[in-house]
Amino acid sequence: MSRADLGDRCLYLCTPDRPDLQQFIDACIAGGVELVQLREKNLEARALLERARLAVQVCRHHGVPFILNDRPDLALEVEADGVHVGQDDAPPWLARRILGPDAVVGLSTHAPNELDAALEEPVVDYLSAGPVSPTPTKPGRPGTGLRYLTYVVERAKTPWFVTGGVTPESVPMMAAAGARRFVAVRWFAEAEDPTAAAKTLRAAIDKALAKLTR
């Protein structure tokens, strides 16, 4: 997978901690999820490796790219399509060295200075921007607000995804601020029916983006 393969993929699932991981991912993909990231910060390497193998099986079955959070070494072992790293994780250049030229490397950004530095990283294929709203997955980190998205739009040529508080209600405002790709965690984590949740969110994204092209 390469940066070009990101294409117009606009709905990115970052998995919550679920015991029914394979069924959950399968249901989300059925509803319109186009990228999947396994993010489980509290697992030891062996347990994370087992979870990653489960996740990658489902993604391969559907032809959906699978990204592992934080661990390029484990991403290589499970033959993930790429890795997503944060500001305090393995540096992008190391992820690229481990995974090789064909893998996707994503990088989180939370502030203008981090974005500016990320745009100087030639090995980074996509960025995330946020969280726009405070989120339990980033405890203690304040929301960036929509103003940060405006900053990203003005500078980033690299594909980027908005994070933090992505819901059907917030999508129109985020899209109006320049977002075209969306990462959701809590929206899916709280869903009783992941397929229906994905369909609802995907419909909101499609509607918001369609308005911008009229």
Tab-separated table of C-alpha atoms in Angstrom, residues 7-123:
chain	number	residue	atom	x	y	z
A	7	GLY	CA	-7.261	7.749	-2.512
A	8	ASP	CA	-10.638	9.030	-1.454
A	9	ARG	CA	-10.934	6.831	1.627
A	10	CYS	CA	-12.725	9.057	4.092
A	11	LEU	CA	-13.861	6.894	7.041
A	12	TYR	CA	-11.108	5.513	9.249
A	13	LEU	CA	-11.872	3.295	12.243
A	14	CYS	CA	-9.521	3.419	15.202
A	15	THR	CA	-10.571	0.376	17.198
A	16	PRO	CA	-11.680	0.640	20.810
A	17	ASP	CA	-10.828	-2.169	23.222
A	18	ARG	CA	-13.381	-4.830	22.272
A	19	PRO	CA	-13.389	-8.540	23.188
A	20	ASP	CA	-15.263	-9.270	19.944
A	21	LEU	CA	-12.587	-7.614	17.815
A	22	GLN	CA	-13.055	-9.566	14.584
A	23	GLN	CA	-16.840	-9.373	14.613
A	24	PHE	CA	-16.675	-5.684	15.478
A	25	ILE	CA	-14.303	-4.817	12.629
A	26	ASP	CA	-16.343	-6.919	10.224
A	27	ALA	CA	-19.510	-5.054	11.206
A	28	CYS	CA	-17.875	-1.636	10.861
A	29	ILE	CA	-16.522	-2.450	7.408
A	30	ALA	CA	-19.983	-3.644	6.373
A	31	GLY	CA	-21.248	-0.173	7.241
A	32	GLY	CA	-18.688	1.731	5.200
A	33	VAL	CA	-15.375	1.878	7.090
A	34	GLU	CA	-12.483	2.040	4.595
A	35	LEU	CA	-9.399	1.978	6.823
A	36	VAL	CA	-8.817	0.197	10.135
A	37	GLN	CA	-6.263	0.982	12.823
A	38	LEU	CA	-5.675	-1.233	15.842
A	39	ARG	CA	-4.805	0.992	18.788
A	40	GLU	CA	-4.355	-0.728	22.128
A	41	LYS	CA	-1.731	1.135	24.109
A	42	ASN	CA	-1.891	-0.967	27.274
A	43	LEU	CA	-1.156	-4.398	25.823
A	44	GLU	CA	2.186	-6.141	26.045
A	45	ALA	CA	3.824	-7.080	22.757
A	46	ARG	CA	2.665	-10.708	22.681
A	47	ALA	CA	-0.962	-9.846	23.395
A	48	LEU	CA	-0.888	-6.988	20.897
A	49	LEU	CA	0.562	-9.298	18.272
A	50	GLU	CA	-2.296	-11.758	18.782
A	51	ARG	CA	-4.876	-8.979	18.485
A	52	ALA	CA	-3.199	-7.611	15.375
A	53	ARG	CA	-3.300	-11.020	13.716
A	54	LEU	CA	-7.032	-11.248	14.385
A	55	ALA	CA	-7.632	-7.774	12.988
A	56	VAL	CA	-5.538	-8.224	9.879
A	57	GLN	CA	-7.421	-11.408	8.963
A	58	VAL	CA	-10.710	-9.516	8.782
A	59	CYS	CA	-9.217	-6.592	6.897
A	60	ARG	CA	-7.574	-8.886	4.347
A	61	HIS	CA	-10.883	-10.674	3.813
A	62	HIS	CA	-12.553	-7.380	2.895
A	63	GLY	CA	-9.621	-5.799	1.074
A	64	VAL	CA	-9.470	-2.968	3.604
A	65	PRO	CA	-6.051	-1.588	4.610
A	66	PHE	CA	-4.929	-2.426	8.148
A	67	ILE	CA	-2.763	-0.039	10.156
A	68	LEU	CA	-1.164	-0.862	13.504
A	69	ASN	CA	-0.636	1.870	16.058
A	70	ASP	CA	2.784	2.637	17.480
A	71	ARG	CA	4.677	-0.610	16.758
A	72	PRO	CA	6.383	-0.834	13.340
A	73	ASP	CA	8.166	-4.009	14.424
A	74	LEU	CA	4.888	-5.803	15.079
A	75	ALA	CA	3.320	-4.255	11.987
A	76	LEU	CA	6.074	-5.905	9.965
A	77	GLU	CA	5.489	-9.255	11.636
A	78	VAL	CA	1.752	-9.339	10.879
A	79	GLU	CA	2.257	-7.859	7.397
A	80	ALA	CA	0.151	-4.800	8.156
A	81	ASP	CA	-0.314	-2.227	5.423
A	82	GLY	CA	1.316	0.368	7.619
A	83	VAL	CA	1.803	1.930	11.016
A	84	HIS	CA	0.537	5.057	12.737
A	85	VAL	CA	2.857	6.759	15.199
A	86	GLY	CA	2.320	9.565	17.673
A	87	GLN	CA	4.581	12.379	18.711
A	88	ASP	CA	6.035	10.257	21.533
A	89	ASP	CA	6.256	6.972	19.622
A	90	ALA	CA	8.864	5.604	17.225
A	91	PRO	CA	9.956	8.363	14.817
A	92	PRO	CA	8.582	8.157	11.275
A	93	TRP	CA	12.014	7.591	9.737
A	94	LEU	CA	12.492	4.503	11.911
A	95	ALA	CA	9.042	3.189	11.011
A	96	ARG	CA	9.904	3.614	7.333
A	97	ARG	CA	13.252	1.868	7.769
A	98	ILE	CA	11.586	-1.103	9.456
A	99	LEU	CA	8.596	-1.418	7.126
A	100	GLY	CA	10.198	-0.510	3.817
A	101	PRO	CA	9.065	1.716	0.957
A	102	ASP	CA	5.685	0.113	0.272
A	103	ALA	CA	4.116	0.534	3.713
A	104	VAL	CA	2.053	3.512	4.818
A	105	VAL	CA	3.369	5.653	7.673
A	106	GLY	CA	0.931	7.943	9.469
A	107	LEU	CA	1.748	10.589	12.082
A	108	SER	CA	-0.402	12.360	14.680
A	109	THR	CA	-0.307	16.151	14.980
A	110	HIS	CA	-1.973	18.265	17.650
A	111	ALA	CA	-0.605	21.763	17.148
A	112	PRO	CA	0.825	24.051	14.448
A	113	ASN	CA	4.445	23.382	15.387
A	114	GLU	CA	3.892	19.630	15.156
A	115	LEU	CA	2.213	20.000	11.787
A	116	ASP	CA	5.048	22.141	10.445
A	117	ALA	CA	7.601	19.549	11.563
A	118	ALA	CA	5.521	16.698	10.114
A	119	LEU	CA	5.368	18.377	6.724
A	120	GLU	CA	9.161	18.278	6.632
A	121	GLU	CA	9.101	14.470	7.014
A	122	PRO	CA	9.307	12.972	3.502
A	123	VAL	CA	8.559	9.474	4.809
